[in-house]
Amino acid sequence: MRVRKLLGLAALVPVVAAAAYSVWWWQAASAVERGVLAWMEERRAEGALVEHRGLTMSGFPMTLRATLEAPHLATRGVEWRGARLVAQAPPWNHTRIALTLPGEQRLSVVQAGQPPLDLLAKGGGQGNVSLTLAGQPTELWLGFSDLIAQPDIQPVPVAALDITATQPAEPPAAHTDTGLSVSVVAAGVDLPEDAPGSLGRKVERALVSARILGRPPRPEPASLSAWSREGGTVQLDNLSLDWGPLKLAMNGTLALDGALQPQAALTAEVRGAQAVLDAVQDQLRPKEVALARTVLTMLARPAEPGGEPVITAPVTVQNRALFLGPLKVAALPPVVW
């Protein structure tokens, strides 16, 4: 009799454990759902448009999976529309969340007075998010392939796009500390047929890697002004471009002036500068072309045997103009925040 009781109790143990786990899983799923909905309400309170057509939780028993149908987010000139967003992680480890963006995804960036920039990923994308134990995001990675830029105007295929953003677990203590790091890499960009012939129609690779120093501001005048007054700057660690004969590498510091317009002090290393000048000389007056050739010759240092001449020069942005050394390269449109 005693043996039968012990066997009965032993048989109950996995049943009780399974029931307890089921209850715990559903509680965890409910907590995730509440957290997502709370995040949406916080964004709405900040003035953002946040919409969707349904949030569901699934994945029992080994996964916590949140699926958001038709997500739509718009704030301060940036808008994202997606077919679906799926976030999942093991229920016992919520610090690493895998993201899947199936179906069509579209990102639009609008700047006053400028044509909008549209990116369309018909095949969706993927990514992941890293969190602290307290739920603070520290890293985001998104990867897309076979995109189209400006799909409704003049389509520009992009083979791949990777975006990485990282931030410390605690806010920066001073304006010299990094508050946010961002890296964007685009590969295999096929330019339109009217692209400069001397440079070719294929941009092999473009990279931007930068760090916001100080507490990252919101993209609105009051926040940007306060961040700038407190000494906030952007450290451009690497801006590189590989476009036919043009090989560009640039780094330096960016900031905002009193009118919240960009200003910069950078150093550029350029190969293929003559090809660039050939590409744009039809847009310049003969005297400007002659001056540009003289400046390029002065800035160039001797090439390695059989190599391309290399130009190392300061690049500055001030008073809404871009300068390469003493040469004004282009006027810049105003940035409207």
Short mmCIF file of C-alpha atoms in Angstrom, two decimals:
data_model
loop_
_atom_site.label_atom_id
_atom_site.label_comp_id
_atom_site.label_asym_id
_atom_site.label_seq_id
_atom_site.Cartn_x
_atom_site.Cartn_y
_atom_site.Cartn_z
CA MET A 1 0.00 0.00 0.00
CA ARG A 2 2.79 2.36 0.94
CA VAL A 3 4.63 1.55 -2.28
CA ARG A 4 1.54 2.34 -4.34
CA LYS A 5 1.23 5.70 -2.58
CA LEU A 6 4.84 6.54 -3.27
CA LEU A 7 4.45 5.59 -6.92
CA GLY A 8 1.32 7.69 -7.14
CA LEU A 9 3.11 10.68 -5.63
CA ALA A 10 6.04 10.18 -8.00
CA ALA A 11 3.65 10.17 -10.93
CA LEU A 12 2.13 13.44 -9.73
CA VAL A 13 5.46 15.27 -9.62
CA PRO A 14 5.85 15.78 -13.42
CA VAL A 15 2.15 16.64 -13.70
CA VAL A 16 2.46 19.34 -11.03
CA ALA A 17 5.73 20.57 -12.56
CA ALA A 18 4.15 20.77 -16.03
CA ALA A 19 1.13 22.63 -14.62
CA ALA A 20 3.37 25.06 -12.72
CA TYR A 21 5.48 25.66 -15.83
CA SER A 22 2.35 26.28 -17.91
CA VAL A 23 1.11 28.86 -15.41
CA TRP A 24 4.55 30.52 -15.33
CA TRP A 25 4.76 30.60 -19.16
CA TRP A 26 1.38 32.28 -19.48
CA GLN A 27 2.29 34.80 -16.80
CA ALA A 28 5.52 35.56 -18.65
CA ALA A 29 3.63 35.88 -21.95
CA SER A 30 1.13 38.26 -20.32
CA ALA A 31 4.01 40.34 -18.91
CA VAL A 32 5.59 40.61 -22.37
CA GLU A 33 2.27 41.63 -23.91
CA ARG A 34 1.72 44.29 -21.26
CA GLY A 35 5.26 45.57 -21.76
CA VAL A 36 4.81 45.92 -25.54
CA LEU A 37 1.50 47.74 -25.13
CA ALA A 38 2.99 50.03 -22.46
CA TRP A 39 5.90 50.89 -24.79
CA MET A 40 3.38 51.85 -27.48
CA GLU A 41 1.50 54.11 -25.08
CA GLU A 42 4.76 55.80 -24.04
CA ARG A 43 5.59 56.53 -27.70
CA ARG A 44 2.09 57.90 -28.29
CA ALA A 45 2.48 60.15 -25.25
CA GLU A 46 5.65 61.53 -26.89
CA GLY A 47 3.65 62.42 -30.01
CA ALA A 48 4.43 59.41 -32.20
CA LEU A 49 1.86 57.57 -34.28
CA VAL A 50 1.80 53.89 -33.30
CA GLU A 51 -0.69 51.52 -34.94
CA HIS A 52 -1.08 47.79 -35.55
CA ARG A 53 -3.76 45.24 -36.46
CA GLY A 54 -3.24 42.83 -33.63
CA LEU A 55 -0.74 41.54 -31.08
CA THR A 56 -0.64 37.83 -30.30
CA MET A 57 1.51 35.69 -27.99
CA SER A 58 2.48 32.13 -28.94
CA GLY A 59 5.34 29.60 -28.81
CA PHE A 60 4.36 27.48 -25.79
CA PRO A 61 6.18 25.68 -24.29
CA MET A 62 9.78 26.42 -25.36
CA THR A 63 9.47 29.95 -26.80
CA LEU A 64 7.93 33.31 -25.98
CA ARG A 65 6.84 34.74 -29.33
CA ALA A 66 5.15 38.11 -29.86
CA THR A 67 3.67 38.73 -33.30
CA LEU A 68 2.58 42.21 -34.34
CA GLU A 69 0.45 42.45 -37.47
CA ALA A 70 0.84 45.43 -39.83
CA PRO A 71 2.96 47.61 -37.50
CA HIS A 72 3.00 51.31 -38.35
CA LEU A 73 5.25 53.83 -36.58
CA ALA A 74 5.67 57.49 -37.55
CA THR A 75 7.57 60.21 -35.68
CA ARG A 76 9.44 63.41 -36.60
CA GLY A 77 9.73 62.82 -40.34
CA VAL A 78 10.42 59.07 -40.11
CA GLU A 79 7.76 56.47 -40.95
CA TRP A 80 7.91 52.67 -40.96
CA ARG A 81 5.24 50.31 -42.24
CA GLY A 82 5.64 46.55 -42.10
CA ALA A 83 3.61 43.49 -42.96
CA ARG A 84 4.53 41.82 -39.67
CA LEU A 85 7.04 41.88 -36.82
CA VAL A 86 7.91 38.75 -34.86
CA ALA A 87 10.03 38.85 -31.67
CA GLN A 88 10.92 35.67 -29.83
CA ALA A 89 13.20 34.37 -27.07
CA PRO A 90 13.44 31.41 -24.71
CA PRO A 91 11.20 32.09 -21.69
CA TRP A 92 14.16 31.54 -19.34
CA ASN A 93 16.39 34.11 -21.11
CA HIS A 94 14.80 37.37 -22.23
CA THR A 95 18.10 39.24 -22.68
CA ARG A 96 18.55 38.15 -26.31
CA ILE A 97 15.51 38.58 -28.57
CA ALA A 98 15.47 37.38 -32.17
CA LEU A 99 13.57 39.57 -34.62
CA THR A 100 11.96 38.53 -37.89
CA LEU A 101 10.34 41.00 -40.26
CA PRO A 102 8.50 38.84 -42.80
CA GLY A 103 6.79 40.40 -45.79
CA GLU A 104 7.16 43.89 -47.19
CA GLN A 105 8.81 46.56 -45.05
CA ARG A 106 8.96 50.24 -46.01
CA LEU A 107 10.89 53.09 -44.37
CA SER A 108 10.36 56.74 -45.39
CA VAL A 109 12.44 59.69 -44.24
CA VAL A 110 11.09 63.16 -44.97
CA GLN A 111 13.05 66.40 -44.60
CA ALA A 112 11.26 69.71 -45.22
CA GLY A 113 12.12 71.10 -48.63
CA GLN A 114 13.75 67.84 -49.76
CA PRO A 115 12.35 64.85 -51.65
CA PRO A 116 11.55 61.94 -49.34
CA LEU A 117 13.91 58.99 -49.06
CA ASP A 118 12.10 55.66 -49.37
CA LEU A 119 13.53 52.20 -48.71
CA LEU A 120 11.50 49.11 -49.62
CA ALA A 121 12.42 45.56 -48.55
CA LYS A 122 9.92 43.29 -50.29
CA GLY A 123 11.41 40.17 -48.70
CA GLY A 124 11.54 41.61 -45.20
CA GLY A 125 14.54 41.28 -42.90
CA GLN A 126 15.84 39.95 -39.63
CA GLY A 127 17.66 41.13 -36.53
CA ASN A 128 18.13 40.81 -32.81
CA VAL A 129 17.95 42.92 -29.66
CA SER A 130 20.11 42.59 -26.53
CA LEU A 131 18.72 43.69 -23.16
CA THR A 132 20.02 44.03 -19.64
CA LEU A 133 18.40 41.96 -16.90
CA ALA A 134 16.33 45.05 -16.09
CA GLY A 135 15.04 45.21 -19.68
CA GLN A 136 17.16 48.13 -20.88
CA PRO A 137 18.07 47.73 -24.59
CA THR A 138 21.81 47.82 -25.23
CA GLU A 139 22.16 46.64 -28.82
CA LEU A 140 19.99 46.42 -31.94
CA TRP A 141 20.96 44.79 -35.22
CA LEU A 142 18.82 44.74 -38.37
CA GLY A 143 19.77 43.16 -41.68
CA PHE A 144 18.01 43.38 -45.03
CA SER A 145 18.77 42.11 -48.53
CA ASP A 146 17.44 42.91 -52.01
CA LEU A 147 16.11 46.35 -51.13
CA ILE A 148 14.95 49.11 -53.45
CA ALA A 149 15.60 52.78 -52.70
CA GLN A 150 13.13 55.29 -54.14
CA PRO A 151 10.86 52.52 -55.51
CA ASP A 152 8.14 54.92 -56.66
CA ILE A 153 10.44 57.48 -58.34
CA GLN A 154 13.68 56.10 -59.77
CA PRO A 155 14.32 52.63 -58.34
CA VAL A 156 17.83 52.01 -57.01
CA PRO A 157 18.49 48.36 -56.08
CA VAL A 158 20.54 47.74 -52.93
CA ALA A 159 21.95 44.23 -52.43
CA ALA A 160 22.30 44.44 -48.63
CA LEU A 161 21.83 46.85 -45.74
CA ASP A 162 22.99 46.30 -42.15
CA ILE A 163 22.14 48.63 -39.26
CA THR A 164 23.66 48.34 -35.79
CA ALA A 165 22.97 50.58 -32.78
CA THR A 166 24.45 50.18 -29.29
CA GLN A 167 24.11 52.15 -26.08
CA PRO A 168 25.52 51.75 -22.57
CA ALA A 169 23.38 50.21 -19.87
CA GLU A 170 23.60 53.49 -17.91
CA PRO A 171 23.23 57.03 -19.34
CA PRO A 172 26.52 58.82 -20.02
CA ALA A 173 27.83 60.82 -17.07
CA ALA A 174 29.45 63.55 -19.18
CA HIS A 175 29.24 65.06 -22.65
CA THR A 176 32.51 63.33 -23.55
CA ASP A 177 31.05 59.85 -22.92
CA THR A 178 29.37 57.83 -25.64
CA GLY A 179 25.59 57.80 -25.39
CA LEU A 180 24.80 55.96 -28.62
CA SER A 181 26.82 54.26 -31.36
CA VAL A 182 25.37 53.70 -34.83
CA SER A 183 26.75 51.87 -37.85
CA VAL A 184 25.11 51.60 -41.28
CA VAL A 185 26.59 49.52 -44.10
CA ALA A 186 25.14 49.37 -47.62
CA ALA A 187 26.57 47.02 -50.27
CA GLY A 188 25.91 46.57 -53.97
CA VAL A 189 24.04 49.79 -54.81
CA ASP A 190 23.08 49.95 -58.51
CA LEU A 191 22.75 53.59 -59.51
CA PRO A 192 20.47 54.93 -62.28
CA GLU A 193 21.68 55.15 -65.86
CA ASP A 194 22.29 58.89 -65.53
CA ALA A 195 24.96 58.30 -62.83
CA PRO A 196 28.35 59.89 -63.61
CA GLY A 197 29.93 57.72 -66.30
CA SER A 198 33.48 58.13 -65.03
CA LEU A 199 32.52 56.63 -61.67
CA GLY A 200 30.30 53.82 -62.88
CA ARG A 201 26.83 52.71 -61.85
CA LYS A 202 27.81 50.41 -58.98
CA VAL A 203 28.64 51.56 -55.45
CA GLU A 204 30.37 48.52 -54.03
CA ARG A 205 30.16 49.58 -50.39
CA ALA A 206 29.21 52.57 -48.28
CA LEU A 207 29.77 52.73 -44.52
CA VAL A 208 28.89 55.24 -41.81
CA SER A 209 30.01 54.61 -38.22
CA ALA A 210 29.40 57.32 -35.63
CA ARG A 211 29.02 57.93 -31.88
CA ILE A 212 26.76 60.46 -30.21
CA LEU A 213 28.61 61.90 -27.21
CA GLY A 214 26.52 62.90 -24.23
CA ARG A 215 22.93 61.87 -23.56
CA PRO A 216 21.33 61.38 -27.02
CA PRO A 217 18.81 64.14 -27.73
CA ARG A 218 15.38 63.74 -29.23
CA PRO A 219 15.13 65.04 -32.84
CA GLU A 220 13.37 68.24 -31.86
CA PRO A 221 14.72 71.80 -31.46
CA ALA A 222 14.52 72.15 -27.67
CA SER A 223 16.26 68.84 -26.96
CA LEU A 224 18.89 69.35 -29.67
CA SER A 225 19.63 72.87 -28.48
CA ALA A 226 20.10 71.73 -24.86
CA TRP A 227 22.35 68.84 -25.97
CA SER A 228 24.46 71.18 -28.10
CA ARG A 229 24.79 73.81 -25.35
CA GLU A 230 25.98 71.11 -22.95
CA GLY A 231 28.80 70.24 -25.35
CA GLY A 232 27.20 67.30 -27.12
CA THR A 233 28.87 66.31 -30.40
CA VAL A 234 28.92 63.44 -32.87
CA GLN A 235 32.19 61.62 -33.42
CA LEU A 236 32.33 60.34 -36.97
CA ASP A 237 34.62 57.33 -36.65
CA ASN A 238 34.41 56.25 -40.27
CA LEU A 239 32.63 57.36 -43.38
CA SER A 240 33.88 55.34 -46.33
CA LEU A 241 32.77 54.95 -49.92
CA ASP A 242 33.93 52.51 -52.58
CA TRP A 243 32.50 53.71 -55.90
CA GLY A 244 34.38 52.75 -59.03
CA PRO A 245 37.68 54.67 -59.06
CA LEU A 246 36.60 56.73 -56.03
CA LYS A 247 37.83 55.46 -52.66
CA LEU A 248 36.90 57.78 -49.80
CA ALA A 249 37.65 57.51 -46.07
CA MET A 250 36.68 60.26 -43.64
CA ASN A 251 36.54 60.87 -39.89
CA GLY A 252 36.20 63.77 -37.49
CA THR A 253 33.70 65.68 -35.37
CA LEU A 254 30.22 67.01 -36.12
CA ALA A 255 28.21 69.47 -34.06
CA LEU A 256 25.36 71.97 -34.32
CA ASP A 257 25.69 75.73 -34.55
CA GLY A 258 23.40 78.25 -32.84
CA ALA A 259 20.78 77.81 -35.57
CA LEU A 260 20.91 74.01 -35.14
CA GLN A 261 22.61 73.61 -38.52
CA PRO A 262 25.35 71.00 -38.96
CA GLN A 263 28.99 72.02 -38.74
CA ALA A 264 31.93 69.68 -39.05
CA ALA A 265 35.70 69.43 -38.87
CA LEU A 266 36.80 66.28 -40.69
CA THR A 267 39.80 64.74 -42.37
CA ALA A 268 39.40 62.95 -45.68
CA GLU A 269 41.61 60.58 -47.59
CA VAL A 270 40.57 60.39 -51.23
CA ARG A 271 41.67 58.22 -54.12
CA GLY A 272 40.20 58.84 -57.56
CA ALA A 273 39.58 62.55 -57.04
CA GLN A 274 40.34 63.35 -60.67
CA ALA A 275 37.59 60.96 -61.76
CA VAL A 276 35.17 62.78 -59.47
CA LEU A 277 36.15 66.12 -60.95
CA ASP A 278 35.67 64.70 -64.45
CA ALA A 279 32.21 63.57 -63.42
CA VAL A 280 31.07 66.99 -62.17
CA GLN A 281 33.02 69.39 -64.38
CA ASP A 282 30.00 69.99 -66.65
CA GLN A 283 28.30 71.57 -63.64
CA LEU A 284 31.19 73.98 -63.01
CA ARG A 285 32.50 77.03 -64.79
CA PRO A 286 35.87 76.67 -66.58
CA LYS A 287 37.63 78.80 -63.94
CA GLU A 288 36.21 76.61 -61.16
CA VAL A 289 37.41 73.47 -62.93
CA ALA A 290 40.90 74.93 -63.34
CA LEU A 291 40.99 75.99 -59.67
CA ALA A 292 39.79 72.56 -58.56
CA ARG A 293 42.50 70.80 -60.57
CA THR A 294 45.13 73.09 -59.07
CA VAL A 295 43.89 72.45 -55.52
CA LEU A 296 43.77 68.69 -56.07
CA THR A 297 47.31 68.73 -57.40
CA MET A 298 48.50 70.70 -54.37
CA LEU A 299 46.78 68.36 -51.91
CA ALA A 300 47.85 65.11 -53.56
CA ARG A 301 50.77 63.21 -52.11
CA PRO A 302 53.00 60.93 -54.18
CA ALA A 303 51.37 57.68 -55.14
CA GLU A 304 52.80 54.32 -54.35
CA PRO A 305 54.46 52.63 -57.35
CA GLY A 306 51.66 51.88 -59.78
CA GLY A 307 49.06 53.27 -57.38
CA GLU A 308 46.55 56.10 -57.46
CA PRO A 309 47.50 59.55 -56.15
CA VAL A 310 46.12 60.07 -52.63
CA ILE A 311 44.65 63.31 -51.38
CA THR A 312 44.55 63.98 -47.65
CA ALA A 313 42.68 67.14 -46.88
CA PRO A 314 40.54 68.84 -44.25
CA VAL A 315 36.81 68.78 -44.91
CA THR A 316 34.67 71.36 -43.18
CA VAL A 317 31.00 72.17 -43.01
CA GLN A 318 30.07 75.70 -41.98
CA ASN A 319 27.50 78.28 -42.95
CA ARG A 320 25.58 75.59 -44.87
CA ALA A 321 28.49 74.91 -47.24
CA LEU A 322 30.85 71.97 -47.75
CA PHE A 323 34.57 72.68 -48.22
CA LEU A 324 37.43 70.41 -49.30
CA GLY A 325 40.47 72.30 -48.10
CA PRO A 326 39.89 75.88 -49.31
CA LEU A 327 37.64 74.70 -52.17
CA LYS A 328 33.89 75.10 -51.74
CA VAL A 329 32.44 71.85 -53.04
CA ALA A 330 28.71 72.40 -52.56
CA ALA A 331 26.04 74.48 -50.90
CA LEU A 332 23.97 72.51 -48.41
CA PRO A 333 20.21 72.78 -47.88
CA PRO A 334 19.00 73.84 -44.43
CA VAL A 335 18.09 71.10 -41.99
CA VAL A 336 14.60 71.60 -40.58
CA TRP A 337 14.04 69.85 -37.24
#
